[in-house]
mmCIF file of C-alpha atoms in Angstrom:
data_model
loop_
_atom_site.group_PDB
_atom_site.id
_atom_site.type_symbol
_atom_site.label_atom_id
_atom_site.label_comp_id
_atom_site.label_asym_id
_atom_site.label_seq_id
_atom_site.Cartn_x
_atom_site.Cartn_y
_atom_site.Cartn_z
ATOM 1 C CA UNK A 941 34.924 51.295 77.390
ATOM 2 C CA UNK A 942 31.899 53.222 78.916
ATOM 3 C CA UNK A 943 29.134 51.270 80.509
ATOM 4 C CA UNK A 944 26.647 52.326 77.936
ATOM 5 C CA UNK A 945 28.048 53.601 74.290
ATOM 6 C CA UNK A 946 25.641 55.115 72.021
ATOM 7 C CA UNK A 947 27.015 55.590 68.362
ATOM 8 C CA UNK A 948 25.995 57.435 65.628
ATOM 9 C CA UNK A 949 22.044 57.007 65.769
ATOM 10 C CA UNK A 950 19.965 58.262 62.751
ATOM 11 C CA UNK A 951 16.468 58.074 62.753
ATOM 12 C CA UNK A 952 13.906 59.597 60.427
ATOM 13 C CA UNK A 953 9.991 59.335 59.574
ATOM 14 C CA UNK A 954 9.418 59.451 55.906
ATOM 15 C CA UNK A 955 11.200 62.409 54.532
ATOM 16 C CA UNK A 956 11.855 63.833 58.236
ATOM 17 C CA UNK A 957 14.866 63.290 59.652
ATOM 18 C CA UNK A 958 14.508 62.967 63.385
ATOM 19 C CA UNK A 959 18.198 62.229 64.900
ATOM 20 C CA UNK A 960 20.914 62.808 62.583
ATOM 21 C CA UNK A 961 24.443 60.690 64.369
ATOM 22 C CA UNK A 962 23.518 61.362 68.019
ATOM 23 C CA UNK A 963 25.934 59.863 70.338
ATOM 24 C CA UNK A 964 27.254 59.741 74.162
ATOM 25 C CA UNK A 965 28.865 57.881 76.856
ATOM 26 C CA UNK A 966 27.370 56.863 79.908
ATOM 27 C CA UNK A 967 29.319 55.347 83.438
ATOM 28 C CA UNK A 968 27.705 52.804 85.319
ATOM 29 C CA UNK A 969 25.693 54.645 88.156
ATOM 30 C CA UNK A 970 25.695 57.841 86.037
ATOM 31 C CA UNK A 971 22.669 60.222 85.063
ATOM 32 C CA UNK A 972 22.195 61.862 81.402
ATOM 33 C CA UNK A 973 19.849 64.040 81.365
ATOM 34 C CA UNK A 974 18.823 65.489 77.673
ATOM 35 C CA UNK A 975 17.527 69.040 77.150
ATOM 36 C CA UNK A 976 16.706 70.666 74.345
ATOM 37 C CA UNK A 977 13.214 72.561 72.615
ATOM 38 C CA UNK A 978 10.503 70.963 71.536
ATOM 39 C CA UNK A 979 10.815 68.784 68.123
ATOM 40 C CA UNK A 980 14.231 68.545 68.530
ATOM 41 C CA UNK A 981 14.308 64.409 68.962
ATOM 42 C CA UNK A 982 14.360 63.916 72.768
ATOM 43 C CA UNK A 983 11.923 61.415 72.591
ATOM 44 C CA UNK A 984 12.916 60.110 69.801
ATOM 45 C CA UNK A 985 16.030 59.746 70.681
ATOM 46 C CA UNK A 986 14.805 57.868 74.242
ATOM 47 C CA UNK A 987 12.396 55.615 72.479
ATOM 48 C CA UNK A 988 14.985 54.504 70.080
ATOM 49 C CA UNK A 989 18.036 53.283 72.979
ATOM 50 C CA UNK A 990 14.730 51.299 74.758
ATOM 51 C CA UNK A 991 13.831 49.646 71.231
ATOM 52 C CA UNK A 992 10.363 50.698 71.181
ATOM 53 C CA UNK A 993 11.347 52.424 67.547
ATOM 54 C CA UNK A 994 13.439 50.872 64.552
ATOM 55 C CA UNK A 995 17.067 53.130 64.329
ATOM 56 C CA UNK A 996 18.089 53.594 60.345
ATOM 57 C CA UNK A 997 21.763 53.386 61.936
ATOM 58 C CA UNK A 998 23.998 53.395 64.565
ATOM 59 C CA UNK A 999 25.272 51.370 67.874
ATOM 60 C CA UNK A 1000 24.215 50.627 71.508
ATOM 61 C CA UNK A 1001 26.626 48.946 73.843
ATOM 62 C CA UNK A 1002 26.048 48.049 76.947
ATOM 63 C CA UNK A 1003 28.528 46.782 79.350
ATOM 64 C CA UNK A 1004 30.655 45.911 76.418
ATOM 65 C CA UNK A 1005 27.820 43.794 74.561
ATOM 66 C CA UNK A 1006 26.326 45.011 71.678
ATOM 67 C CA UNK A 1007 22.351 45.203 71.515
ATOM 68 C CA UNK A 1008 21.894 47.528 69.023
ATOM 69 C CA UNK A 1009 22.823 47.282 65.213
ATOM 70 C CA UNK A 1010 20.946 49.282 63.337
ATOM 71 C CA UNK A 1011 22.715 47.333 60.104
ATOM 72 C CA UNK A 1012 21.054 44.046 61.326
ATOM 73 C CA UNK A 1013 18.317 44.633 64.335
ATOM 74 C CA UNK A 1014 15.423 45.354 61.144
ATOM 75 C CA UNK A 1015 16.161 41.485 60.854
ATOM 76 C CA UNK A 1016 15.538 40.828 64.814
ATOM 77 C CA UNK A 1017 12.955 39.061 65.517
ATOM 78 C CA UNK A 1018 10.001 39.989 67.909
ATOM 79 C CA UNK A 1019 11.252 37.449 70.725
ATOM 80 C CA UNK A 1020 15.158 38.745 70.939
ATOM 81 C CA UNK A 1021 13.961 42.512 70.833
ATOM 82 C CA UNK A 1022 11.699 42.233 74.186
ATOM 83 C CA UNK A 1023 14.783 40.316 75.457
ATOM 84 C CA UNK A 1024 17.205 43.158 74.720
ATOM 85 C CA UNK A 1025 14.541 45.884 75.644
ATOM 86 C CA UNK A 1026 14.749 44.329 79.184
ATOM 87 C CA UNK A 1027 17.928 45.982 79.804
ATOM 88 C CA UNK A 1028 15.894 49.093 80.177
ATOM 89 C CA UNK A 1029 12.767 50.110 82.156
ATOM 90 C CA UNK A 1030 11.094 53.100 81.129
ATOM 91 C CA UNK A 1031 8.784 55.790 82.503
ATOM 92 C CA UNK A 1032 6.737 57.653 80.044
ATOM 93 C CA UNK A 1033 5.061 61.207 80.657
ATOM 94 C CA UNK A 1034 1.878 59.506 81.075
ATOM 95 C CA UNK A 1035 1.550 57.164 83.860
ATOM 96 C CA UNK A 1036 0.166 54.112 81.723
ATOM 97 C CA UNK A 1037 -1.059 52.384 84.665
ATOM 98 C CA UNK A 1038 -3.585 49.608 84.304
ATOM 99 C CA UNK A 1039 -6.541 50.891 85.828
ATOM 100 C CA UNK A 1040 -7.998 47.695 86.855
ATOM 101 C CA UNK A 1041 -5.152 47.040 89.028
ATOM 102 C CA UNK A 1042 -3.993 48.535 92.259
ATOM 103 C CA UNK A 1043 -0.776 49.814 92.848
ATOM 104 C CA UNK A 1044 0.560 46.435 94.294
ATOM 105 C CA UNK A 1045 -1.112 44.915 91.266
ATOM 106 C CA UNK A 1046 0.775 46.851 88.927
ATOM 107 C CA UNK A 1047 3.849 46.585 90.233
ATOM 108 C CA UNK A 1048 3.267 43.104 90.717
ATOM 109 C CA UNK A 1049 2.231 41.646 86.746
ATOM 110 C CA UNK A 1050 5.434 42.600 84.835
ATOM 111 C CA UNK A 1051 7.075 40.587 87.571
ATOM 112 C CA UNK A 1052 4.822 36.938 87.318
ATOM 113 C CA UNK A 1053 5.277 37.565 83.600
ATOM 114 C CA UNK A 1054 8.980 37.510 83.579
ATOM 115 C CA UNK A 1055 8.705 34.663 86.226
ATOM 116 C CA UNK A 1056 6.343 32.608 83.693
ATOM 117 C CA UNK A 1057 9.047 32.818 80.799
ATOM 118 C CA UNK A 1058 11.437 32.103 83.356
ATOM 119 C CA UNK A 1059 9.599 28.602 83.898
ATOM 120 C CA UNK A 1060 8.923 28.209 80.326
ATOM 121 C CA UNK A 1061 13.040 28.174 79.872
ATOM 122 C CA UNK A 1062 13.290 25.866 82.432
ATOM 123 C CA UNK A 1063 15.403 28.653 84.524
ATOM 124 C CA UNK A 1064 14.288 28.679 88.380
ATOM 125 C CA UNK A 1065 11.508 30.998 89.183
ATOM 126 C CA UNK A 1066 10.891 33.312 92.395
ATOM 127 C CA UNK A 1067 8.165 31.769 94.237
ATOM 128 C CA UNK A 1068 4.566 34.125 94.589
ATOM 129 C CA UNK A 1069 5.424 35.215 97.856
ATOM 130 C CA UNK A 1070 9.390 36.219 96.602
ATOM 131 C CA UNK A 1071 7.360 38.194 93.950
ATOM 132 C CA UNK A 1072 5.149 39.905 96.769
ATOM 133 C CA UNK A 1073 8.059 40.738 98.773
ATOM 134 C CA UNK A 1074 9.983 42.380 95.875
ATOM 135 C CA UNK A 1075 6.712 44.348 95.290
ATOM 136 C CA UNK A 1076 6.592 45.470 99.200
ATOM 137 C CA UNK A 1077 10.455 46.931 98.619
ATOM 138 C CA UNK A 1078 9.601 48.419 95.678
ATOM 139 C CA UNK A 1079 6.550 50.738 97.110
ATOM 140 C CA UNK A 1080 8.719 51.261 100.040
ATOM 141 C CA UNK A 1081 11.533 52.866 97.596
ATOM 142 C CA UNK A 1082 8.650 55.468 96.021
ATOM 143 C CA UNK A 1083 7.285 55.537 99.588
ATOM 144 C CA UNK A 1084 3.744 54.373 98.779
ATOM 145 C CA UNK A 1085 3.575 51.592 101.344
ATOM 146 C CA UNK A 1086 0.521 52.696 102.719
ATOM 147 C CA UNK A 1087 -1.291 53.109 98.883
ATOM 148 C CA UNK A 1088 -0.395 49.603 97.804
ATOM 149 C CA UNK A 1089 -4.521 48.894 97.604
ATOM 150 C CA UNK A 1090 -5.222 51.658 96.273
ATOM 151 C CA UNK A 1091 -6.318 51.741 91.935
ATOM 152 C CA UNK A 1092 -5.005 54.442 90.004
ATOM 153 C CA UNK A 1093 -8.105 56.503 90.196
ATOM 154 C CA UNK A 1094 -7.760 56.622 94.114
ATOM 155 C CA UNK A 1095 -4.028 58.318 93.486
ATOM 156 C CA UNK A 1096 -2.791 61.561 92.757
ATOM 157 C CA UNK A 1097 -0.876 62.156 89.447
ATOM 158 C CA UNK A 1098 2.328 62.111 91.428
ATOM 159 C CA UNK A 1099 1.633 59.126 93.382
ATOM 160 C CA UNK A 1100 0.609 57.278 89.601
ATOM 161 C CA UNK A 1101 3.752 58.412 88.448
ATOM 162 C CA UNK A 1102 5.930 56.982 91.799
ATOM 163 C CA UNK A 1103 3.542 53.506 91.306
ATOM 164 C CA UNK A 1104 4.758 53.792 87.260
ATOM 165 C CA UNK A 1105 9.053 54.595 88.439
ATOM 166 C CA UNK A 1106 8.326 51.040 90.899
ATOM 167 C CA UNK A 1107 6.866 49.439 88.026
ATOM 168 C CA UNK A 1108 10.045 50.152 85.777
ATOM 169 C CA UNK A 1109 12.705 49.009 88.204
ATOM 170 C CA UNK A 1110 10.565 45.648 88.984
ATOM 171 C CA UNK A 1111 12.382 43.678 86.304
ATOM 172 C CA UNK A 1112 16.072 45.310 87.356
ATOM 173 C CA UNK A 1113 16.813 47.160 84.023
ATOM 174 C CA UNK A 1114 20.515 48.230 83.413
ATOM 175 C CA UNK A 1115 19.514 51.620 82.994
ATOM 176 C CA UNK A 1116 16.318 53.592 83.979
ATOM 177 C CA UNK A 1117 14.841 56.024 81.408
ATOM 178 C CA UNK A 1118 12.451 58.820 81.654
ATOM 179 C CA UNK A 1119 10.599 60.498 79.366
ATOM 180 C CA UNK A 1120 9.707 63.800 81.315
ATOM 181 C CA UNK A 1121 8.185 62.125 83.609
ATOM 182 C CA UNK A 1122 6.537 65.379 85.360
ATOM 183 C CA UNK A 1123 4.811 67.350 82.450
ATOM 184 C CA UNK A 1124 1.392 66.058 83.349
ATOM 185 C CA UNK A 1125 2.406 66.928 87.336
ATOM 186 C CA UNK A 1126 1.479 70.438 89.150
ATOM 187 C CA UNK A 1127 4.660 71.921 91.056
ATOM 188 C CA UNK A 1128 3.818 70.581 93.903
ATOM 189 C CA UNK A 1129 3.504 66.867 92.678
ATOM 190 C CA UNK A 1130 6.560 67.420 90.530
ATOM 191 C CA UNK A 1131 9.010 67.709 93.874
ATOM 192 C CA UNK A 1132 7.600 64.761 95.214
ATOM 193 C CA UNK A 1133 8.777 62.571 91.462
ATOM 194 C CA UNK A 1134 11.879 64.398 91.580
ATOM 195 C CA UNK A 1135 12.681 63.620 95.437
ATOM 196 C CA UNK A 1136 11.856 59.975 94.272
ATOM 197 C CA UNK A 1137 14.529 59.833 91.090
ATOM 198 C CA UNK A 1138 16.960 62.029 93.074
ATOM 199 C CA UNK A 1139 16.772 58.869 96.079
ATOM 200 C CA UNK A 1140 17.461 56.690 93.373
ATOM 201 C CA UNK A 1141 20.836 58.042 92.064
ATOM 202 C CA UNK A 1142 22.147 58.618 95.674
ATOM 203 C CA UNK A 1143 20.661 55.613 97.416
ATOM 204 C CA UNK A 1144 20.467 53.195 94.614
ATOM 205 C CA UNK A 1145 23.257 54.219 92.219
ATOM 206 C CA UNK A 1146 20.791 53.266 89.371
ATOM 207 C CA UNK A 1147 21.825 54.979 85.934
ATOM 208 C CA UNK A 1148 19.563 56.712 84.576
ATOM 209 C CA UNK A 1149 19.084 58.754 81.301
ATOM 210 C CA UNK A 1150 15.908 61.674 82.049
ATOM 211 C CA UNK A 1151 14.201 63.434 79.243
ATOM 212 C CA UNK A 1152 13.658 66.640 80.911
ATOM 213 C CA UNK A 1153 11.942 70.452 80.960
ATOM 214 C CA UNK A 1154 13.089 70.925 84.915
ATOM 215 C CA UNK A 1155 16.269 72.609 84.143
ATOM 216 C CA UNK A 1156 17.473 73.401 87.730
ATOM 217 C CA UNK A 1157 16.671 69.577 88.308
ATOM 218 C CA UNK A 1158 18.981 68.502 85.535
ATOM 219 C CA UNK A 1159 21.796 70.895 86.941
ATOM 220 C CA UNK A 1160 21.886 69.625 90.392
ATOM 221 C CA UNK A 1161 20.998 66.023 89.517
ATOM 222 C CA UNK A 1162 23.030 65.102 86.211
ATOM 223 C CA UNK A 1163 27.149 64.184 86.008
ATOM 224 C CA UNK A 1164 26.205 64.945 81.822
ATOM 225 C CA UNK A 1165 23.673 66.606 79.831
ATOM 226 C CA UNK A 1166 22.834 66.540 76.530
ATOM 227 C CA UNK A 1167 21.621 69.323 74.457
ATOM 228 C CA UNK A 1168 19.574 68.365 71.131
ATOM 229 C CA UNK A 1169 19.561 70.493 68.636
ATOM 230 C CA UNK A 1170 18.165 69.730 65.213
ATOM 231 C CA UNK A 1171 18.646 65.753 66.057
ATOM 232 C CA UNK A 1172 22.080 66.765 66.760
ATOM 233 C CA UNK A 1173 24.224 66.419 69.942
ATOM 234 C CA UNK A 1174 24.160 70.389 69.566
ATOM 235 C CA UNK A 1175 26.778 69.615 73.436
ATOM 236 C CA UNK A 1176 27.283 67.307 76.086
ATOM 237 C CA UNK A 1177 29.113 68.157 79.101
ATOM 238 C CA UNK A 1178 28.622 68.399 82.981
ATOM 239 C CA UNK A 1179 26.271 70.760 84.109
ATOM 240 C CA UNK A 1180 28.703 73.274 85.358
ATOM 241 C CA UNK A 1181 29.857 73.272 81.066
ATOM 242 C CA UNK A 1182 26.528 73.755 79.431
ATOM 243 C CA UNK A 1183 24.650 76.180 82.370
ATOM 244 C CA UNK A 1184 28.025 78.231 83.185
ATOM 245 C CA UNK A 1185 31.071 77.892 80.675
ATOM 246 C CA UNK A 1186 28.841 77.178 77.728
ATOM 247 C CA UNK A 1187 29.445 79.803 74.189
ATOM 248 C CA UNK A 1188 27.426 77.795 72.487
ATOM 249 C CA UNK A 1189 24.617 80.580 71.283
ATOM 250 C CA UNK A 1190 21.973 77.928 70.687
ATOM 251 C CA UNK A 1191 22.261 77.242 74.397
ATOM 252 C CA UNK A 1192 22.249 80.128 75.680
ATOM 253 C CA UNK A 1193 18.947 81.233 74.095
ATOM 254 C CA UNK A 1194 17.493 77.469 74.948
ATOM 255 C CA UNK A 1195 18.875 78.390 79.048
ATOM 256 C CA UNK A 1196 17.480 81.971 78.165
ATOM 257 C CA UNK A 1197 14.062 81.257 77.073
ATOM 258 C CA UNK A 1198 13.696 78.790 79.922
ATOM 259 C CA UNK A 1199 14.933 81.188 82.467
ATOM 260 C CA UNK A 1200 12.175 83.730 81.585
ATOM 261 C CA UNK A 1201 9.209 81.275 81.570
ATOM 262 C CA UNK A 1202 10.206 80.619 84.983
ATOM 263 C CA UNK A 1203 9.838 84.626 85.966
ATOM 264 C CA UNK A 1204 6.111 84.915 84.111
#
């Protein structure tokens, strides 16, 4: 049994059907990244495993405990959702900071929230200073020490987005998502994200599943990709299977396409 299983997920808006039985495997420690044009479910598909949309069908298993049913979660109520959607931090494309807050600030509310229900429950609590000291190691990992009193405005884009990664792994998630999480950066910013979630595989052995345009990132970063086509698993291999040994003429035109956008 693989760390995460996801089975057979259908999703669709109205008369649009988004993700038609999309499914993988993922090893503990393991990265996914998921490729694929435009309108092809990506998102979707991300937004769905983190429980932030309502699946028609299918499975998610994670370390051999069923979270997802899409037979019985429409019944879930509000309370066991956020618990099962803790299992998963996510990083969105836009940095969805709170601006009032500095970077400490942000890092540090998600953490005396889940401390508060923690004491609600009865369950023993980290003290405020614990809290402060987790925040401390978490700007250390996105190497923003030194811009811990800084507000969002005072940042660059790439520095909002490192703040945003810190804010996700506050709470310890299972699995680490992103939803490509530099399409709002400049090239330059973009290396400095992608150092930071490259660190984090090799240093932290976090697994992580990235939504992601940066195709020579996903080659030399991912043990799998996934390539959506039509809200299908159009392939899923290692890198070295889709980019080199690949037939599959959808992704060859997808690698294609990308390859000459690169060369304008």
């Amino acid at each position: 049994m693989a760390f995460l299983e996801v089975r057979e997920i259908y999703k669709s808006f109205g008369k649009s059907n988004i993700l038609n039985g999309v499914g993988f495997d993922l090893e503990n420690g393991e990265v996914l990244s998921i490729i694929g044009s435009s309108g092809n479910g990506k998102t979707t598909l991300l937004r769905c495993i983190n429980f932030l949309e309502t699946v028609d069908s299918g499975t998610v298993t994670l370390n051999g405990e069923l979270l997802l049913d899409g037979e019985s979660s429409k019944k879930e109520k509000e309370s066991e959702i956020r618990e099962k959607r803790l299992h998963f931090g996510l990083v969105f494309q836009q940095f969805n900071l709170f601006p009032q807050y500095t970077a400490f600030n942000n890092i540090k509310l998600p953490l005396e929230l889940m401390e508060k229900e923690r004491a609600k429950k009865g369950l023993k609590s980290l003290t405020d200073g614990d809290i402060d000291k987790e925040v401390h190691s978490l700007l250390k990992k996105v190497g923003l020490e030194a811009k811990k009193d800084l507000y969002p405005c005072q940042l660059s884009g790439g520095q909002q987005q490192r703040v945003a990664i810190a804010r996700a792994m506050a709470l310890k998630p299972d699995v680490l998502c992103f939803d490509e999480p530099t399409s709002a950066l400049d090239p330059e910013l973009t290396g400095e994200v992608l150092k930071v979630i490259r660190e984090l595989k090799e240093k932290e052995k976090i697994t992580m599943i990235i939504v992601t345009h940066e195709m020579e990132f996903a080659k030399n970063i991912s043990d799998k990709i996934l390539f959506l086509s039509r809200g299908t698993a159009g392939e899923i291999g290692t890198p070295k299977q889709l980019f080199e040994e690949s037939d599959n003429p959808e992704i060859r035109k997808f690698l294609k396409t990308y390859s000459e956008e690169q060369t304008i």
